[in-house]
Structure formats: C-alpha cells, structure tokens
Coordinates of C-alpha atoms and ligand atoms in Angstrom, one line a residue:
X1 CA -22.7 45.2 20.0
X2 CA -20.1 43.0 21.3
X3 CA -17.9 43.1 18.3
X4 CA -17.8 46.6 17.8
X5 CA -17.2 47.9 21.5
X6 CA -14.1 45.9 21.3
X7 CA -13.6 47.6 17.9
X8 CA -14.3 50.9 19.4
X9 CA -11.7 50.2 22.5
X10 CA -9.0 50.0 19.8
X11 CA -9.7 52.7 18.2
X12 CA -10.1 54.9 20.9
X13 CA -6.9 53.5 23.1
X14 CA -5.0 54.3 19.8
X15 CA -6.1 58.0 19.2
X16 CA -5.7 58.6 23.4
X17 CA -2.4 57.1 23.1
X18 CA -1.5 59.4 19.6
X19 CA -3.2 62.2 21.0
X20 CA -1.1 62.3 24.2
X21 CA 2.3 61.9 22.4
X22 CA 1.0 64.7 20.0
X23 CA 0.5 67.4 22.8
X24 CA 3.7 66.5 24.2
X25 CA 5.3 67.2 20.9
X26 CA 3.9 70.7 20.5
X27 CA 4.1 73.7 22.5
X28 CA 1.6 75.8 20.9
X29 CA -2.0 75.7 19.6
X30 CA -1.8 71.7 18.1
X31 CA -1.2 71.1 21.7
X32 CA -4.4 72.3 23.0
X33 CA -6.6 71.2 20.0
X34 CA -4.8 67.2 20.6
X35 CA -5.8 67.5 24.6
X36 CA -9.0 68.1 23.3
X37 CA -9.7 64.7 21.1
X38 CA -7.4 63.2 23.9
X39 CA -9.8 63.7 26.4
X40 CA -12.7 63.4 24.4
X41 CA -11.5 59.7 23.3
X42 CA -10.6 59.1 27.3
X43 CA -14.1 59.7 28.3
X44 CA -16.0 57.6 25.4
X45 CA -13.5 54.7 26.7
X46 CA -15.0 55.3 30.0
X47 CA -18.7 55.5 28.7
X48 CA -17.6 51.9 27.0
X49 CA -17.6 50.4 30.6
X50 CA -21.7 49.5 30.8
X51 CA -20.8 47.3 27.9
X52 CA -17.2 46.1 27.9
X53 CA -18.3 44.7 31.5
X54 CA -20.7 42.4 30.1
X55 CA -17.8 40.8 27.4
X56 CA -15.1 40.9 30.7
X57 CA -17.7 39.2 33.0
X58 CA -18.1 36.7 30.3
X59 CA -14.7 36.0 29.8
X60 CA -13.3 36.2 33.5
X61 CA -16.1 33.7 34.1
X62 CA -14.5 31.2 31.7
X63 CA -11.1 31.3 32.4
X64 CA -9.6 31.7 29.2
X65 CA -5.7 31.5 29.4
X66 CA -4.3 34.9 30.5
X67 CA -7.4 36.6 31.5
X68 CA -5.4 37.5 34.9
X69 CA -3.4 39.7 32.4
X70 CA -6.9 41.2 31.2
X71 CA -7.6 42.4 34.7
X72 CA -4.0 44.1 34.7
X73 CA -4.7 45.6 31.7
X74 CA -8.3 46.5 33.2
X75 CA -6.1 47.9 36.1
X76 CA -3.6 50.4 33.9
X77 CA -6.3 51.8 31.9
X78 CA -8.3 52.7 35.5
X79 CA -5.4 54.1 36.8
X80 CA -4.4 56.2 33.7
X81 CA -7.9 57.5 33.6
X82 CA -8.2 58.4 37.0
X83 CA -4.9 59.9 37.2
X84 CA -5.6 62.1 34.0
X85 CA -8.9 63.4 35.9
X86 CA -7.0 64.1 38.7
X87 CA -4.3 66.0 37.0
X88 CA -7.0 68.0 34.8
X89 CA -8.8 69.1 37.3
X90 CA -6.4 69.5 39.7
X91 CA -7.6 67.4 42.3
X92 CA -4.2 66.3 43.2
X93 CA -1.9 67.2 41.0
X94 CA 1.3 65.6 42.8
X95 CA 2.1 62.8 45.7
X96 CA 5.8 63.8 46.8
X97 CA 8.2 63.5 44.1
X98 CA 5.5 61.6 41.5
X99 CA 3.3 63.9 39.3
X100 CA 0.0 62.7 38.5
X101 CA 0.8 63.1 34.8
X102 CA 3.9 60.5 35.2
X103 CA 1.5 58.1 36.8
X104 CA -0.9 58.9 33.8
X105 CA 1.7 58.5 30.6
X106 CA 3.6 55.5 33.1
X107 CA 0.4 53.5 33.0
X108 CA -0.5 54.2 29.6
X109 CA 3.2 53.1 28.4
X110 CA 2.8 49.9 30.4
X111 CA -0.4 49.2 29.5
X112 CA 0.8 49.0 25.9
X113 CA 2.4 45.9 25.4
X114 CA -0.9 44.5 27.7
X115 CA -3.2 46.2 25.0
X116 CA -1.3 44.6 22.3
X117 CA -1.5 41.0 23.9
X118 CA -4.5 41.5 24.6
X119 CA -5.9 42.2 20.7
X120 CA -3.5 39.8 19.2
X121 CA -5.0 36.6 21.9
X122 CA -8.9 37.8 21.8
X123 CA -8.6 38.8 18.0
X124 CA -9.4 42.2 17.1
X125 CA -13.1 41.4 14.4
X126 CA -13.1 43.8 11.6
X127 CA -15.6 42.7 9.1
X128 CA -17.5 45.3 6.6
X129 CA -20.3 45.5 8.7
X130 CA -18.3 47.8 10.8
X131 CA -18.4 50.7 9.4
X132 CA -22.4 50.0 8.6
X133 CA -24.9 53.3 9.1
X134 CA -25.4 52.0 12.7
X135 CA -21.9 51.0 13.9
X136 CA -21.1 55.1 12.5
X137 CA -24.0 56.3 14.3
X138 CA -23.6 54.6 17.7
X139 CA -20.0 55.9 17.0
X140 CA -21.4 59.4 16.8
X141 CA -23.4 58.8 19.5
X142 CA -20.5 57.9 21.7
X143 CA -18.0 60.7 21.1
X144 CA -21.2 63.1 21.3
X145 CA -21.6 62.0 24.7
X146 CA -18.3 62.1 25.7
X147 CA -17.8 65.5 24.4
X148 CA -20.5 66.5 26.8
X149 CA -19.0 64.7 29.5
X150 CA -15.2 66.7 28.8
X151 CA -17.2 70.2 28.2
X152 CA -19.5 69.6 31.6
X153 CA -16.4 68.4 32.9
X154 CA -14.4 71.5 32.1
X155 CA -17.4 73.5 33.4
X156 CA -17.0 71.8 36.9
X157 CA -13.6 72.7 36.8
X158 CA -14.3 76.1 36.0
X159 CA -17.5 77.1 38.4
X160 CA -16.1 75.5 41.8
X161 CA -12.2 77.1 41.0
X162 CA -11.0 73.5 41.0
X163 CA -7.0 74.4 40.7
X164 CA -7.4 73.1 37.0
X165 CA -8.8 76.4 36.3
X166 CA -5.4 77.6 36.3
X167 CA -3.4 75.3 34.1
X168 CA -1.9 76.4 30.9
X169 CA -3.1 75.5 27.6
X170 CA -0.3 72.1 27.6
X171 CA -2.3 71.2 31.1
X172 CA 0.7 71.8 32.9
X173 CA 0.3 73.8 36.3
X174 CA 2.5 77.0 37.3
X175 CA 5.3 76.6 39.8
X176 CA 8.1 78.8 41.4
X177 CA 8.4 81.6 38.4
X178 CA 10.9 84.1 38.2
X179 CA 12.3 82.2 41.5
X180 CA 15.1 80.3 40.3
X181 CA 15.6 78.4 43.2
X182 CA 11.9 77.0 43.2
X183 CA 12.6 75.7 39.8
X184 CA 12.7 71.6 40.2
X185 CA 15.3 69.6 38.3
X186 CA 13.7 67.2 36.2
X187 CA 15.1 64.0 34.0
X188 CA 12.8 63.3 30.9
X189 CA 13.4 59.3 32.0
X190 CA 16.8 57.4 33.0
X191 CA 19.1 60.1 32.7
X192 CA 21.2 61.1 35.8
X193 CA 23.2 64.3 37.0
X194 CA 27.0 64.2 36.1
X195 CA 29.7 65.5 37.9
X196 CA 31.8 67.8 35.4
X197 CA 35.2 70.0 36.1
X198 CA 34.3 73.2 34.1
X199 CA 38.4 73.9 33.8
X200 CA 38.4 71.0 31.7
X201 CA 35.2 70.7 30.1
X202 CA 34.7 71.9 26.2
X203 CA 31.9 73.1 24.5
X204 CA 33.2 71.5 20.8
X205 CA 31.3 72.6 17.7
X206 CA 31.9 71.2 14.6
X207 CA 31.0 72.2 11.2
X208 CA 32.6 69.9 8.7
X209 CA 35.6 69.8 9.3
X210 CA 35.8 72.8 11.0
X211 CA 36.1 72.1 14.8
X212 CA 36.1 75.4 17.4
X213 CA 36.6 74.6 20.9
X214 CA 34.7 77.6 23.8
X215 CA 35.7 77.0 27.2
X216 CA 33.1 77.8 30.4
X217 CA 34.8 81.1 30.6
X218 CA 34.8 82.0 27.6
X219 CA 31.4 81.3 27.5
X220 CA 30.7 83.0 30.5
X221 CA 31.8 86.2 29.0
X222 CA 28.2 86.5 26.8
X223 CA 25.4 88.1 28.5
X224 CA 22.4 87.3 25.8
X225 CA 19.2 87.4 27.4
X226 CA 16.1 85.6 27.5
X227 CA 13.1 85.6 29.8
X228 CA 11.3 82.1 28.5
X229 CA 9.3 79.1 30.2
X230 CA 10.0 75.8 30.5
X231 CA 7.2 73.8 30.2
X232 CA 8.4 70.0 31.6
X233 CA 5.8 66.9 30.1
X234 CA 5.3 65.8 34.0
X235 CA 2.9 68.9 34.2
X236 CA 4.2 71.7 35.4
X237 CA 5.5 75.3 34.1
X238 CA 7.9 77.6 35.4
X239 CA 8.9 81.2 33.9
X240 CA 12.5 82.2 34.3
X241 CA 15.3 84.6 33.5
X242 CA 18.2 82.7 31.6
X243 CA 21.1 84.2 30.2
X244 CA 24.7 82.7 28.2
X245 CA 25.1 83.0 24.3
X246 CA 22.6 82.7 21.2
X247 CA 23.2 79.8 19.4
X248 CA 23.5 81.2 16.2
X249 CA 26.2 83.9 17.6
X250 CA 28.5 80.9 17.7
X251 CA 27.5 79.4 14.8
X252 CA 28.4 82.8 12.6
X253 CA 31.6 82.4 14.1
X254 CA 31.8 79.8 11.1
X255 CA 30.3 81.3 8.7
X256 CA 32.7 83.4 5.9
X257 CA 31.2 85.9 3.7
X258 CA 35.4 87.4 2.9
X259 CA 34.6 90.1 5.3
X260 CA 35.1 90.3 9.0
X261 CA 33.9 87.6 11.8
X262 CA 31.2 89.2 14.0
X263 CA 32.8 89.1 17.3
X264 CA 34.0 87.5 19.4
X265 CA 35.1 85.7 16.5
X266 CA 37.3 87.7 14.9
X267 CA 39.8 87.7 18.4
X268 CA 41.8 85.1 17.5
X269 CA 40.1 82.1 19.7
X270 CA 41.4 79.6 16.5
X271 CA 39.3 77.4 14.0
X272 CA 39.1 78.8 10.8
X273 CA 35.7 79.6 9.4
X274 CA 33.9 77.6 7.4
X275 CA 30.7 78.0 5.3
X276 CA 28.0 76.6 7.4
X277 CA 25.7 74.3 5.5
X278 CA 22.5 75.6 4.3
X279 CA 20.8 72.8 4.4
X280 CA 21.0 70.1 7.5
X281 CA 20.6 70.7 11.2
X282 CA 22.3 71.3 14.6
X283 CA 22.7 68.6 16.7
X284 CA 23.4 69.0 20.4
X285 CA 24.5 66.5 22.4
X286 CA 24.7 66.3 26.6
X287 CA 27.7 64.4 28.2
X288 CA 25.3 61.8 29.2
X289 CA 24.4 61.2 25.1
X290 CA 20.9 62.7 25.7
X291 CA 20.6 65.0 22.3
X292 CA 18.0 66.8 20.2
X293 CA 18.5 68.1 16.6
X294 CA 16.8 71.4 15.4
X295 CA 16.8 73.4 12.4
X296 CA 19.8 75.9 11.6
X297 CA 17.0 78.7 11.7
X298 CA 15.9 77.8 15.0
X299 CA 19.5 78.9 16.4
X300 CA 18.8 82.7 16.7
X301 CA 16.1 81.4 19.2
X302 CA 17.9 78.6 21.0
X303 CA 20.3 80.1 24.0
X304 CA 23.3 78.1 25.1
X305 CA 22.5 79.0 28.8
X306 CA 25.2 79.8 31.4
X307 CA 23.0 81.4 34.0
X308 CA 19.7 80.9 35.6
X309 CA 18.3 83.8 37.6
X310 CA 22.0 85.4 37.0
X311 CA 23.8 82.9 39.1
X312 CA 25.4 80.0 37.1
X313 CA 23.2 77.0 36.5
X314 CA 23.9 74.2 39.2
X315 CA 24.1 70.3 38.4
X316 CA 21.0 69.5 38.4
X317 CA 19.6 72.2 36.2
X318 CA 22.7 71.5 33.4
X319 CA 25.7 73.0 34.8
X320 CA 27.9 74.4 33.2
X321 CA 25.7 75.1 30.1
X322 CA 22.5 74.0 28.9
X323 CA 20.2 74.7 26.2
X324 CA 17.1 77.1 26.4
X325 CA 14.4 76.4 23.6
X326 CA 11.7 78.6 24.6
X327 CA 9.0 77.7 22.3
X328 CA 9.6 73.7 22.6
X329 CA 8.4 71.7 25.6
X330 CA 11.2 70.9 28.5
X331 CA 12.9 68.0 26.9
X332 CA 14.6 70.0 23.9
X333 CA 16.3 71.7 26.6
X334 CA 19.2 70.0 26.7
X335 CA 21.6 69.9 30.0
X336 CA 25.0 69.2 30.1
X337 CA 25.7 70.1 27.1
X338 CA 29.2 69.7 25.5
X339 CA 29.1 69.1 21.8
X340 CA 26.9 70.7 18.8
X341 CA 27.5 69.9 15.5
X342 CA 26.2 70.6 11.9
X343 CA 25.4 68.2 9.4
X344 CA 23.5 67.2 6.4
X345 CA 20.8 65.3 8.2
X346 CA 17.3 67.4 8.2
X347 CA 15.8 68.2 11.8
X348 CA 13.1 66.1 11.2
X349 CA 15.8 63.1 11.4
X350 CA 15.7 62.0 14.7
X351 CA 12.9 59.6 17.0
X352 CA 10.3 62.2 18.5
X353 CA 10.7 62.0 21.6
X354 CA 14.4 60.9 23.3
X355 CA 15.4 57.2 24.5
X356 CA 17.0 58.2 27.7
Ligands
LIG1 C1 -9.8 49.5 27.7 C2 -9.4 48.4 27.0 C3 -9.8 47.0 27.3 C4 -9.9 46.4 28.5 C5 -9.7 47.1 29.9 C6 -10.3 45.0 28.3 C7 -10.6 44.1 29.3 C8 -11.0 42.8 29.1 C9 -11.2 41.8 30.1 C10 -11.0 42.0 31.6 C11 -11.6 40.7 29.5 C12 -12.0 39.3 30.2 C13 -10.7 38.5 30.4 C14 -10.2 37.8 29.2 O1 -11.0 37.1 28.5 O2 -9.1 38.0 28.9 C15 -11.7 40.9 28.1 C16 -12.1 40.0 27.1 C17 -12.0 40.3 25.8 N1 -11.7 41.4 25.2 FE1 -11.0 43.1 26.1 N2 -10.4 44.8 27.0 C18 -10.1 46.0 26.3 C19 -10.0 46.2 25.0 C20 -10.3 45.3 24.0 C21 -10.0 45.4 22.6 C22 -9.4 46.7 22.0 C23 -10.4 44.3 22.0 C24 -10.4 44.0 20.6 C25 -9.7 43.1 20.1 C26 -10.9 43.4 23.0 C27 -11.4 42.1 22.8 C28 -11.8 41.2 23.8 C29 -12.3 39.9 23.5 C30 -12.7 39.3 22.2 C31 -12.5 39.3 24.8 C32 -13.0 37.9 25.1 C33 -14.4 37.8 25.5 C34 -14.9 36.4 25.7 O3 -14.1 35.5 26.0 O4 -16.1 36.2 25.7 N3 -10.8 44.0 24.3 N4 -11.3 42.2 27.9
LIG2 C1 -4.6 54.7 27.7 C2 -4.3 55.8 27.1 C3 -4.8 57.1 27.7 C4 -6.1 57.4 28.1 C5 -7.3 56.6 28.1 C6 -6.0 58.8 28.5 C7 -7.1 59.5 29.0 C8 -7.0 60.8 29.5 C9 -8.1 61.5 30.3 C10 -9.5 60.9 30.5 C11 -7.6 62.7 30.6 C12 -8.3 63.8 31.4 C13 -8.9 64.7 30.4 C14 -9.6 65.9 30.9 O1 -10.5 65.8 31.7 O2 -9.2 67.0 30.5 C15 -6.2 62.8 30.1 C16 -5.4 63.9 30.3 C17 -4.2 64.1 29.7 N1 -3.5 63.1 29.1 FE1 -4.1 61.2 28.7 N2 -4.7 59.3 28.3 C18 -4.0 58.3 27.8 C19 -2.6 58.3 27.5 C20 -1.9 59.5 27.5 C21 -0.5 59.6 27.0 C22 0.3 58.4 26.4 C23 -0.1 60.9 27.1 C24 1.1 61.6 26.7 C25 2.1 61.1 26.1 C26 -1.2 61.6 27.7 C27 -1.3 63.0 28.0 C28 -2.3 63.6 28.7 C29 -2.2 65.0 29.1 C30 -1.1 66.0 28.8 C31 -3.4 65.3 29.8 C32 -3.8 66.6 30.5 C33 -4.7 67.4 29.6 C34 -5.2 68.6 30.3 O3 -4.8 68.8 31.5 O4 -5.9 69.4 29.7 N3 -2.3 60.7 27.9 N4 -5.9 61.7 29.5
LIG3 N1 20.8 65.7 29.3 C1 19.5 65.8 29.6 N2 18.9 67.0 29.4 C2 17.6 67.2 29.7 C3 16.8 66.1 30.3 C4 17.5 64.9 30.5 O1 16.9 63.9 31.0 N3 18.8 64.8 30.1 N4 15.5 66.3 30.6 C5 14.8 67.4 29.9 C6 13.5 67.7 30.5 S1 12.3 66.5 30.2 C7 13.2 68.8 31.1 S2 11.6 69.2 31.6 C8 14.3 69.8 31.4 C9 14.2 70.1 32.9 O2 15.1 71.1 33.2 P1 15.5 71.5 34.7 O3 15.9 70.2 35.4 O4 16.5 72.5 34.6 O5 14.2 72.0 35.3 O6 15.5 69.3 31.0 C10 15.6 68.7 29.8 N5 17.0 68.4 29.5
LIG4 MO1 10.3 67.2 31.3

C-alpha cells in the first residue's frame, strides 16, 4: 500500500499539474472537460492523506536528510488545495490585489521543483506489480470517490448559492462588464507598464521584405468593432466594447491580386504590396518583448485595439494599441504592441504559455 500511494501521488500531481496548464490553454469546451479531471485528481490527492500520513510520520520520525523540505512540500500542496477550493467555490475569491487562483498556480509552480526533489531522493518504485488487478482497482476505487467528492462538492456549491455558482465555465468569476473603467490591468507575470510617446511610436509590419509603417493616428482613423471578453488566468472575466482595426484589414494591405488595394491601402501610405505567405503565422510582438504567434486565418478575428469603451486605451490596459483575441484566454492579448510580422514558422511554433 505503501509503494503504490506514493505511485498514485505522482501520478495524480502530474495530471493536476497538466490538467491546470490545459484549461489555461483553451477557452472553450477542452477547458471545462480538463477542470473536470483537474479537480477530480485534486481531491483523490486529498483522499491519499489517511495513508501518505502514515509513510510521512514514518519518515519525519527518522530524520532522513531533507525531510524539512518534505514538510515544505507538504505545505505547497495544502495551500494549493485549499486555495483551489476556495476559488471554486467562491469562498474567497481574492485578498486585495492577490487572487486565490495566483496563490493556487504560485504554489503549484513552486511546489514543482520540491516534488521533483522529492521523487528523485525517496525514489519513485515502479515494479510490474503496479499495474496488478488490485493496484487498478484501488485506483478505480480512488478516482470513484473523488469524483463523488468534486460532484457533491459542486452540489454544495450549487444548493447554498456559494458565489461559485456563478463562475464561467474557465472558473473565472465576472467583474466590471461593459464598464471600462472597472476593468483591472493585469500582467501575465514580470512584465511592467511602459511609458510610450504615441507621435513617435510605430506600429511596423513586416511581410518579407515588405515593411509598412501605421502611425497611432492613422490607426486611430478605423472604427472596427468588437464586443468580446477577456478572460485573464487569475480568475476573473470582464465583457467589454473594444474598437481599432481588424488585423487582417492591414494585412490585405500586402496582399496583391493586380487589382486595387482595399483601402485604406490604396492612398498612398507607402510599402509596396507583397504576396503574404500562405503558409506561416503572424507574430506580434509588445515593446516590452512579450509576443504571441497565431495563425494567418485567425487575423479576421484578432482586432488591433485603439479604444476601450470608445475612449483610447490607457497604459495600463496597452496604450496606444493592443491586441483583442476574443476566443483565447487574456494572455494572447497582447499590450503595447508595436511590431507584427509574417513568417514561415507555423503558429504552433512558439512555448505555450509566455516567459515574461
Ligand atoms: C502530495 C505529494 C507528496 C507529499 C506532500 C509528500 C510528503 C512526504 C513527507 C512529509 C515525507 C516524510 C519526510 C521525508 O522522508 O522526506 C515523505 C516521505 C516519503 N515520500 Fe512523499 N510526499 C508526496 C509525494 C510522494 C511521491 C510522488 C513519492 C514517490 C516517489 C513519494 C515517496 C516518498 C517516500 C519513499 C518517502 C520516505 C518514507 C520513509 O522514509 O519511510 N512521496 N513524503
Ligand atoms: C499541485 C497541483 C495542483 C493541485 C493538487 C490542484 C488541485 C485543485 C483543486 C482541488 C481545485 C478545486 C477544484 C474544484 O473544487 O472545482 C482546483 C481548481 C483549479 N485549478 Fe488546480 N491544482 C493544481 C495545480 C494547478 C495548476 C498548475 C493550474 C493552472 C495552470 C490549476 C488551475 C486550476 C483552475 C483554473 C481551477 C478552478 C477550477 C474551477 O473553478 O472550476 N491548478 N485545483
Ligand atoms: N505585453 C503584455 N501584454 C499582455 C500581458 C503582459 O504581461 N504583457 N498580460 C496579458 C494578460 S495575462 C492579460 S489577462 C491581459 C490583461 O489585459 P488588461 O490589463 O487590459 O486587463 O493582457 C495580456 N497582455
Ligand atoms: Mo491574465
């Protein structure tokens, strides 16, 4: 029993951790069905406790070398746990500035190089009789149970109105929509607020060779649309009204067929057009080197935004244009931005989630 709770605890940390990143990557339906496994794998690490106590004890009690950093590792998971639950069901969502859901992915990242220390000094035992009839059926068992525990869990949540009720499919809660001003500013992790001259600044797209310069005003000019909801990876949601340029307007203004540029293209702003790759992506890159790549498709439904709640964006929210992804979670909507260029690389060519 020993061996294979220890054996369970890996696996399960490992699918929680997966799980997490997975939800975080989507912003559709694999969202919701990852949450699910997610917290289905965070409760059976939970039900584990009756047992893992007994192997702790044990090993507390005899000092091996670094069991202090057992008991810190002991102390992430507890918090990442607890913070999850109190995210979910809404408990307490926030503590000033800190969401509960930082606190819970915070804990989990530091808890990583713990867990792998951990494995790599107490040896992680995987023999064949692991996956023996009974080591599957107490596994069955175990996620059984915990599914239970999530559904009853979700029920709670549901029958007293706990403010989880109300989170969106992601888990994130609503705040300040259609209110532009409510809307918080939000870094994805060590990025900070530049100061930029708009006289000066240049958007600068490049195709090739091709290079076409738009200045804020000119950009300021477009009035395209879109009513779309950022949904920021620190929990929360917030619909709002954003308005600046479609992506792919710009990008036609490279594109040559022999016949006439869609305008504003054809009025003599410079940069002669180009045939824009067919295959490859568009990269767009922030001042502050923050970028995110996406498909040349996905341009008719990225807005280079100029405007939030039809007053120009301020610093904090990406002056003086940012990017508006509406189906992708917050941190493909990149501020600041100043360069976008196509290449050959594909979309998928890039680390899932950015460094920065
Ligand atoms: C939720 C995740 C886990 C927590 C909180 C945890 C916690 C602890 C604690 C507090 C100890 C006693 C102190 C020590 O000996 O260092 C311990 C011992 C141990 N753990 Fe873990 N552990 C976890 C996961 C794992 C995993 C995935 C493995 C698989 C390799 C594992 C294998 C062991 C072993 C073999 C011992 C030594 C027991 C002994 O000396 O008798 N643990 N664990
Ligand atoms: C040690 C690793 C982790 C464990 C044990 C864990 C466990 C949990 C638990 C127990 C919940 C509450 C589930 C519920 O009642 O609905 C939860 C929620 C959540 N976790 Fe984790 N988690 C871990 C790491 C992560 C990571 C790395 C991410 C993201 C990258 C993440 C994202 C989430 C999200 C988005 C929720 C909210 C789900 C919702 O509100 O429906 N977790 N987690
Ligand atoms: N350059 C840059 N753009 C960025 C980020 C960042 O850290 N740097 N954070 C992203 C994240 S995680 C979110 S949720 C949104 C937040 O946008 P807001 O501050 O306008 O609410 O911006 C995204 N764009
Ligand atoms: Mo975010």
């Amino acid at each position: 029993m020993k061996r294979w709770t220890n054996l369970a605890l890996f696996v399960l940390l490992g699918l929680a951790f997966v799980t997490g990143w997975v939800a975080f990557f989507y912003a559709t339906a694999p969202s919701r069905a990852s949450l699910i496994v997610h917290a289905v794998s965070g409760y059976a690490i939970v039900a584990l406790t009756p047992w893992k106590s007994v192997i702790a004890s044990h090993g507390i009690r005899r000092r091996r070398s670094g069991w202090w950093a057992s008991v810190v590792l002991t102390a992430l998971v507890l918090v990442s746990v607890v913070a999850g639950i109190l995210h979910s069901t809404g408990l307490l969502v926030s503590v000033g500035v800190i969401s509960a859901m930082e606190v819970h992915v915070g804990a989990a990242l530091v808890a990583v190089p713990f867990v792998i220390w951990h494995v790599v000094a107490r040896r992680l035992p995987v023999r064949a009789v692991d996956l023996s009839r009974r080591s599957l059926l107490r596994a069955g068992a175990l996620l059984a149970g915990a599914g239970l525990v999530y559904g009853a869990g979700e029920g709670v949540v549901r029958a007293l109105t706990l403010p989880g009720w109300r989170r969106r499919f992601t888990g994130s809660y609503e705040y300040g929509s259609l209110d532009a001003a409510l809307l918080p500013a939000t870094q994805w992790m060590f990025d900070s607020v530049p100061t930029i001259d708009p006289a000066s600044w240049r958007l600068v797209l490049r195709a090739g060779s091709s290079v076409r310069q738009w200045t804020y005003d000119e950009l300021l000019a477009f009035d395209d649309r879109v009513r779309a909801t950022l949904d920021c990876t620190g929990g929360f949601y917030s619909t709002q009204d954003w308005s600046g340029v479609w992506l792919s307007r710009l990008l036609a203004c490279f594109q040559t067929d022999g016949g006439p540029l869609p305008p504003p293209c054809g009025e003599g702003r410079g940069g002669g057009p180009v045939a824009v790759a067919a295959a490859g992506s568009v990269h767009v890159r922030s001042l502050t080197g923050y970028d995110r790549r996406f498909s040349i498709e996905s341009a008719g439904r990225l807005l280079i935004a100029t405007r939030l709640g039809d007053q120009p964006l301020d610093p904090g929210h990406g002056f003086p244009v940012r990017l508006v992804a509406p189906d992708r979670r917050g941190y493909w909507w990149v501020k600041w931005v100043t360069a976008i260029t196509i290449d050959e690389l594909p979309s998928w060519w890039q680390l899932p989630f950015p460094m920065q």
